Coordinates of C-alpha atoms and ligand atoms in Angstrom, one line a residue:
M30 CA -16.8 46.0 -17.1
V31 CA -17.8 48.3 -14.3
R32 CA -21.5 48.9 -13.5
A33 CA -23.6 51.0 -11.2
M34 CA -25.9 48.6 -9.4
E35 CA -27.1 50.6 -6.4
Q36 CA -30.1 52.2 -8.0
F37 CA -31.8 48.8 -8.7
S38 CA -34.1 46.6 -6.6
S39 CA -34.3 42.8 -7.2
D40 CA -37.6 43.2 -9.0
Q41 CA -36.0 45.6 -11.6
L42 CA -33.0 43.2 -11.9
Y43 CA -35.2 40.2 -12.8
A44 CA -35.8 41.6 -16.3
K45 CA -32.0 41.0 -16.9
V46 CA -32.1 37.3 -16.1
S47 CA -35.6 36.3 -16.9
H48 CA -34.3 34.3 -19.9
S49 CA -32.2 32.0 -17.7
I50 CA -34.0 32.0 -14.3
P51 CA -37.7 30.9 -14.3
A52 CA -40.1 33.3 -12.6
I53 CA -41.1 30.6 -10.1
E54 CA -37.5 30.4 -8.8
W55 CA -36.9 34.1 -8.5
P56 CA -38.3 34.6 -5.0
A57 CA -35.6 32.3 -3.8
F58 CA -33.0 34.8 -5.1
A59 CA -34.7 38.1 -4.5
G60 CA -34.4 38.3 -0.7
D61 CA -30.6 37.7 -0.9
I62 CA -30.2 40.2 -3.7
D63 CA -32.0 43.0 -1.9
A64 CA -30.0 42.2 1.3
I65 CA -26.7 42.2 -0.6
L66 CA -27.5 45.5 -2.4
A67 CA -28.2 47.1 1.0
L68 CA -25.2 45.6 2.7
K69 CA -22.9 46.9 -0.1
R70 CA -24.1 50.4 0.7
D71 CA -23.7 49.9 4.5
R72 CA -20.2 48.4 4.3
N73 CA -19.0 50.6 1.4
A74 CA -18.3 47.4 -0.5
V75 CA -18.0 46.4 -4.2
I76 CA -18.4 42.9 -5.6
L77 CA -15.9 41.8 -8.3
A78 CA -17.3 38.7 -10.1
H79 CA -15.5 36.4 -12.6
N80 CA -17.2 35.5 -15.9
Y81 CA -17.9 32.0 -14.5
Q82 CA -20.2 33.2 -11.8
T83 CA -23.9 32.3 -12.1
P84 CA -26.2 34.8 -13.7
E85 CA -27.9 35.9 -10.5
I86 CA -24.5 36.9 -9.2
Y87 CA -23.0 38.1 -12.5
H88 CA -26.0 40.2 -13.6
C89 CA -27.7 41.1 -10.3
V90 CA -25.1 41.9 -7.6
A91 CA -21.7 42.3 -9.2
D92 CA -20.3 45.8 -9.7
I93 CA -17.3 44.7 -11.8
V94 CA -17.2 41.6 -14.0
G95 CA -14.5 40.2 -16.2
D96 CA -11.7 37.8 -16.8
S97 CA -8.8 37.3 -14.4
L98 CA -6.8 40.1 -16.0
A99 CA -9.6 42.6 -15.9
L100 CA -10.5 41.7 -12.3
A101 CA -6.8 42.3 -11.3
R102 CA -6.7 45.7 -13.0
E103 CA -10.0 46.7 -11.5
A104 CA -9.1 45.5 -8.0
M105 CA -6.2 47.9 -8.1
Q106 CA -8.5 50.9 -8.8
V107 CA -11.2 50.1 -6.1
E108 CA -11.8 53.0 -3.7
A109 CA -14.5 51.3 -1.6
D110 CA -13.4 49.9 1.8
V111 CA -14.3 46.3 1.0
I112 CA -13.9 44.1 -2.0
V113 CA -15.9 40.9 -2.1
L114 CA -14.4 38.5 -4.7
A115 CA -17.0 36.3 -6.3
G116 CA -14.5 33.9 -7.8
V117 CA -11.8 31.6 -6.6
H118 CA -9.2 32.1 -3.9
F119 CA -6.3 33.0 -6.1
M120 CA -8.4 35.9 -7.6
A121 CA -9.1 37.2 -4.1
E122 CA -5.4 37.0 -3.2
T123 CA -4.5 38.9 -6.4
A124 CA -6.9 41.6 -5.4
K125 CA -5.4 41.8 -1.9
L126 CA -1.9 42.0 -3.4
L127 CA -2.8 44.9 -5.6
N128 CA -4.9 46.8 -3.1
P129 CA -3.5 45.8 0.3
S130 CA -5.2 48.5 2.4
K131 CA -8.7 47.1 1.5
T132 CA -10.6 44.4 3.3
V133 CA -10.8 41.5 0.7
L134 CA -13.5 38.9 1.4
I135 CA -13.9 35.5 -0.2
P136 CA -17.4 34.1 0.5
D137 CA -16.1 30.5 0.6
R138 CA -12.5 29.7 1.6
G139 CA -12.7 26.4 -0.2
A140 CA -13.1 28.0 -3.6
G141 CA -9.8 26.7 -4.9
C142 CA -8.4 25.8 -8.3
S143 CA -6.9 22.5 -9.7
L144 CA -4.1 24.6 -11.3
A145 CA -3.3 26.4 -8.1
D146 CA -3.2 23.1 -6.3
S147 CA -0.8 21.5 -8.9
I148 CA 2.3 23.4 -7.8
T149 CA 4.1 24.4 -4.6
P150 CA 6.7 27.1 -3.9
E151 CA 9.2 24.3 -3.3
D152 CA 8.5 23.0 -6.9
V153 CA 9.3 26.4 -8.3
R154 CA 12.5 26.7 -6.3
L155 CA 13.6 23.3 -7.6
L156 CA 12.8 24.3 -11.2
R157 CA 14.9 27.5 -10.8
Q158 CA 17.8 25.3 -9.7
S159 CA 17.3 23.0 -12.7
Y160 CA 17.2 25.8 -15.2
P161 CA 19.5 28.6 -13.9
G162 CA 18.8 32.0 -15.5
V163 CA 15.6 30.9 -17.3
P164 CA 12.8 33.3 -16.3
I165 CA 9.8 31.8 -14.6
V166 CA 6.4 33.0 -15.9
T167 CA 3.6 32.0 -13.5
Y168 CA -0.1 31.9 -14.5
V169 CA -2.2 33.9 -12.0
N170 CA -4.1 30.7 -11.2
T171 CA -1.5 30.0 -8.4
S172 CA -1.1 30.8 -4.7
A173 CA 0.6 34.0 -3.7
A174 CA 3.4 31.8 -2.3
V175 CA 4.0 30.4 -5.8
K176 CA 3.8 33.9 -7.4
A177 CA 6.4 35.0 -4.9
E178 CA 8.9 32.5 -6.3
S179 CA 8.3 33.7 -9.9
D180 CA 9.7 36.5 -12.1
I181 CA 6.4 37.6 -13.6
C182 CA 2.8 36.5 -13.8
C183 CA 0.5 36.1 -16.8
T184 CA -3.1 35.4 -17.5
S185 CA -4.7 33.6 -20.5
G186 CA -5.3 37.1 -21.9
N187 CA -1.7 38.3 -22.0
A188 CA 0.5 35.1 -21.8
R189 CA 2.1 35.6 -25.2
A190 CA 2.7 39.3 -24.7
V191 CA 4.3 38.6 -21.3
I192 CA 6.6 35.9 -22.6
E193 CA 7.7 37.9 -25.5
S194 CA 8.2 41.0 -23.4
L195 CA 11.1 39.2 -21.6
G196 CA 13.3 39.2 -24.7
V197 CA 14.7 35.7 -24.0
E198 CA 14.9 32.5 -26.0
R199 CA 13.5 30.3 -23.3
V200 CA 11.0 30.6 -20.4
I201 CA 9.5 28.3 -17.8
M202 CA 5.7 28.6 -17.8
L203 CA 3.8 27.3 -14.8
P204 CA 1.6 25.5 -14.0
D205 CA -0.8 24.9 -16.9
E206 CA 0.7 22.5 -19.3
Y207 CA -1.9 23.1 -22.0
L208 CA -1.9 26.9 -21.8
A209 CA 1.9 26.7 -22.0
R210 CA 1.8 24.4 -25.1
N211 CA -0.9 26.5 -26.7
I212 CA 1.1 29.7 -26.3
A213 CA 4.3 27.9 -27.4
A214 CA 2.6 27.1 -30.7
E215 CA 2.1 30.9 -31.3
T216 CA 5.6 32.2 -30.4
K217 CA 9.2 31.6 -31.2
V218 CA 10.1 31.5 -27.5
K219 CA 10.8 28.0 -26.3
V220 CA 8.5 27.2 -23.4
I221 CA 9.3 24.7 -20.6
T222 CA 6.1 23.4 -19.1
W223 CA 4.8 22.0 -15.9
T224 CA 2.1 19.2 -15.5
G225 CA -0.8 21.2 -14.0
H226 CA -4.3 21.0 -15.7
C227 CA -7.6 22.7 -15.3
E228 CA -10.0 20.0 -14.2
V229 CA -12.8 21.8 -16.2
H230 CA -11.1 22.4 -19.5
E231 CA -9.0 19.2 -19.7
R232 CA -12.3 17.3 -20.1
F233 CA -13.0 18.8 -23.6
S234 CA -11.8 16.6 -26.4
A235 CA -11.2 17.0 -30.2
E236 CA -13.7 14.3 -30.8
E237 CA -16.4 16.3 -29.0
V238 CA -15.7 19.3 -31.3
R239 CA -16.0 17.1 -34.4
Q240 CA -19.3 15.8 -33.1
L241 CA -20.5 19.3 -32.4
R242 CA -19.7 20.3 -36.0
E243 CA -21.6 17.3 -37.3
N244 CA -24.6 17.8 -35.1
H245 CA -24.9 21.6 -35.5
P246 CA -23.9 22.6 -39.0
G247 CA -22.3 26.1 -39.2
I248 CA -21.4 26.2 -35.5
V249 CA -18.6 28.5 -34.5
V250 CA -16.3 26.9 -31.8
L251 CA -14.7 29.2 -29.3
A252 CA -12.3 27.6 -26.8
H253 CA -10.4 28.7 -23.7
P254 CA -6.6 28.1 -24.0
E255 CA -6.7 25.9 -20.9
C256 CA -8.2 23.2 -23.2
P257 CA -5.8 20.6 -24.6
P258 CA -4.0 21.7 -27.8
E259 CA -5.8 19.1 -29.9
V260 CA -9.1 20.8 -28.9
L261 CA -7.7 24.2 -29.9
A262 CA -6.6 22.7 -33.3
E263 CA -10.3 22.0 -34.0
A264 CA -11.6 25.3 -32.7
D265 CA -12.3 28.5 -34.7
F266 CA -10.9 30.8 -32.1
A267 CA -9.1 30.6 -28.7
G268 CA -8.9 33.2 -26.0
S269 CA -9.4 34.2 -22.4
T270 CA -13.0 34.5 -21.2
A271 CA -12.9 38.2 -22.0
A272 CA -11.6 37.5 -25.5
I273 CA -14.4 35.0 -26.0
S274 CA -17.0 37.6 -24.9
S275 CA -15.5 40.2 -27.3
Y276 CA -15.5 37.7 -30.2
V277 CA -19.2 37.0 -29.6
A278 CA -19.9 40.8 -29.3
K279 CA -18.1 41.6 -32.5
Q280 CA -18.7 38.6 -34.8
R281 CA -22.3 37.7 -33.6
P282 CA -22.0 34.1 -34.7
P283 CA -25.6 32.9 -35.2
R284 CA -24.8 29.4 -33.7
V285 CA -21.9 29.2 -31.3
V286 CA -20.4 26.9 -28.6
L287 CA -18.0 28.1 -25.9
L288 CA -15.6 25.4 -24.7
T289 CA -15.3 26.7 -21.2
E290 CA -17.2 26.8 -17.9
C291 CA -21.0 26.6 -18.1
S292 CA -21.9 29.9 -16.6
M293 CA -20.0 31.7 -19.3
S294 CA -22.6 30.7 -21.9
D295 CA -25.4 31.5 -19.5
N296 CA -24.1 35.0 -18.9
I297 CA -23.4 35.8 -22.5
A298 CA -26.6 34.3 -23.9
I299 CA -28.5 36.7 -21.7
Q300 CA -26.8 39.6 -23.5
Y301 CA -27.4 38.1 -27.0
P302 CA -30.8 36.4 -27.0
D303 CA -30.8 36.3 -30.9
L304 CA -27.8 34.0 -31.0
E305 CA -28.0 30.2 -30.5
F306 CA -25.7 28.9 -27.8
I307 CA -25.0 25.1 -27.9
R308 CA -24.0 24.2 -24.4
P309 CA -21.9 21.1 -23.7
C310 CA -21.3 22.1 -20.2
N311 CA -18.4 21.6 -17.8
L312 CA -18.9 23.1 -14.3
C313 CA -16.1 24.4 -12.2
P314 CA -16.9 23.1 -8.7
H315 CA -14.7 25.8 -7.1
M316 CA -16.4 28.7 -8.9
K317 CA -19.8 27.2 -8.0
R318 CA -19.0 27.3 -4.2
I319 CA -19.8 31.0 -4.4
T320 CA -23.6 31.7 -4.0
L321 CA -25.8 34.6 -3.2
G322 CA -26.2 33.2 0.3
N323 CA -22.5 33.1 1.1
I324 CA -21.9 36.6 -0.5
R325 CA -24.6 37.9 1.8
H326 CA -23.1 36.1 4.8
A327 CA -19.6 37.5 3.9
L328 CA -21.0 41.0 4.0
E329 CA -22.9 40.5 7.2
T330 CA -20.0 38.9 9.1
M331 CA -17.1 40.5 7.2
Q332 CA -15.7 36.9 6.6
H333 CA -13.6 35.4 5.2
Q334 CA -10.8 38.0 5.1
V335 CA -7.9 37.3 2.8
T336 CA -4.5 37.8 4.4
I337 CA -1.1 37.3 2.9
D338 CA 2.2 37.0 4.8
D339 CA 4.1 40.2 4.3
G340 CA 7.3 38.5 3.2
I341 CA 5.3 36.6 0.5
A342 CA 3.2 39.6 -0.5
V343 CA 6.1 41.9 -1.3
R344 CA 7.6 39.4 -3.8
A345 CA 4.3 38.1 -5.2
R346 CA 3.1 41.7 -5.8
L347 CA 6.2 42.4 -7.8
A348 CA 5.5 39.5 -10.1
V349 CA 1.8 40.6 -10.6
E350 CA 2.8 44.3 -11.1
R351 CA 5.4 43.4 -13.7
M352 CA 2.7 41.6 -15.6
L353 CA 0.4 44.6 -15.4
E354 CA 3.2 46.8 -16.9
V355 CA 3.3 44.6 -20.1
K356 CA 1.2 46.3 -22.8
Ligands
13P7 P1 -9.7 33.9 -17.6 O1 -8.5 34.7 -17.1 O2 -9.7 33.7 -19.1 O3 -11.0 34.5 -17.1 O4 -9.7 32.4 -17.0 C1 -9.7 32.2 -15.6 C2 -9.9 30.8 -15.3 O5 -9.9 30.3 -14.2 C3 -10.2 29.9 -16.5 O6 -10.5 28.7 -16.1
SF4_8 FE1 -9.3 26.7 -11.8 FE2 -10.3 25.5 -14.0 FE3 -11.9 26.3 -12.1 FE4 -10.6 28.1 -13.7 S1 -12.2 26.7 -14.3 S2 -10.9 28.2 -11.4 S3 -8.7 27.1 -14.0 S4 -10.4 24.7 -11.9

């Protein structure tokens, strides 16, 4: 989703988030928001924010918001000189791969991902040796160096389409074991998995879903496919963060729970104040490293710039571009 933020001041923006940020806390945000809006103009910068960013970032300073797939597609189209990625490091790397002439800033270099940390390029090379000729599909939640060893990337929004586009009987899907098993359950293609897990989504359990249904009659359960398969088996719908948003927009479930990162419910609940969101919350500590303060600092100092070794970038870009060609 692309927005025009420039015409707003922090006072006008408060109306958007007043349901989730108490008025007494607002002055602590307003100064940074006004400074960021001005810095974006001075630096000719845009802010891309993932759906897991906190409401004051998502609703008040981001120009483009979305899931990993949408952010990748939008990053490619950016004409501004500077992209600030309010998200985690692999998302900033993907933006740099797809729009290499731009300055891409990540406000905190430590914003990683347990999935990206679960696999190395050497692991991928060894897998290729173990399964000669089997295509390697790599989740975007990986480093550029891992993408460079892969045949094609995918996100949670297009994983099945990517796998089926290859026209083969077997694929290796890295590194998220649960996403791979959840996709394998939907397709005839045999999927060889790795042992990576998302530290946020692996904490949801089937028992928790059963309890939610007992305690909140009529609740609609929406889950991210990084959750364990037994959780998805208990859910009403599974999809990427964008697919979860679309489900809520179209179906308007009166009482709903999103089995994903906390800020996702905060951001959507602001848009649908008539719906009841039950919030058993799991925070992503990496996403939460990004704050208004460090976004402001990034724009003031033009740090931290994302760079990718040319030899890696050429091969990693191919894997991401192949993914974007899949309809
Ligand atoms: P989406 O691509 O669904 O936004 O997911 C990204 C992510 O990091 C989920 O944990
Ligand atoms: Fe990685 Fe999970 Fe955080 Fe997404 S929510 S960035 S997959 S650790």
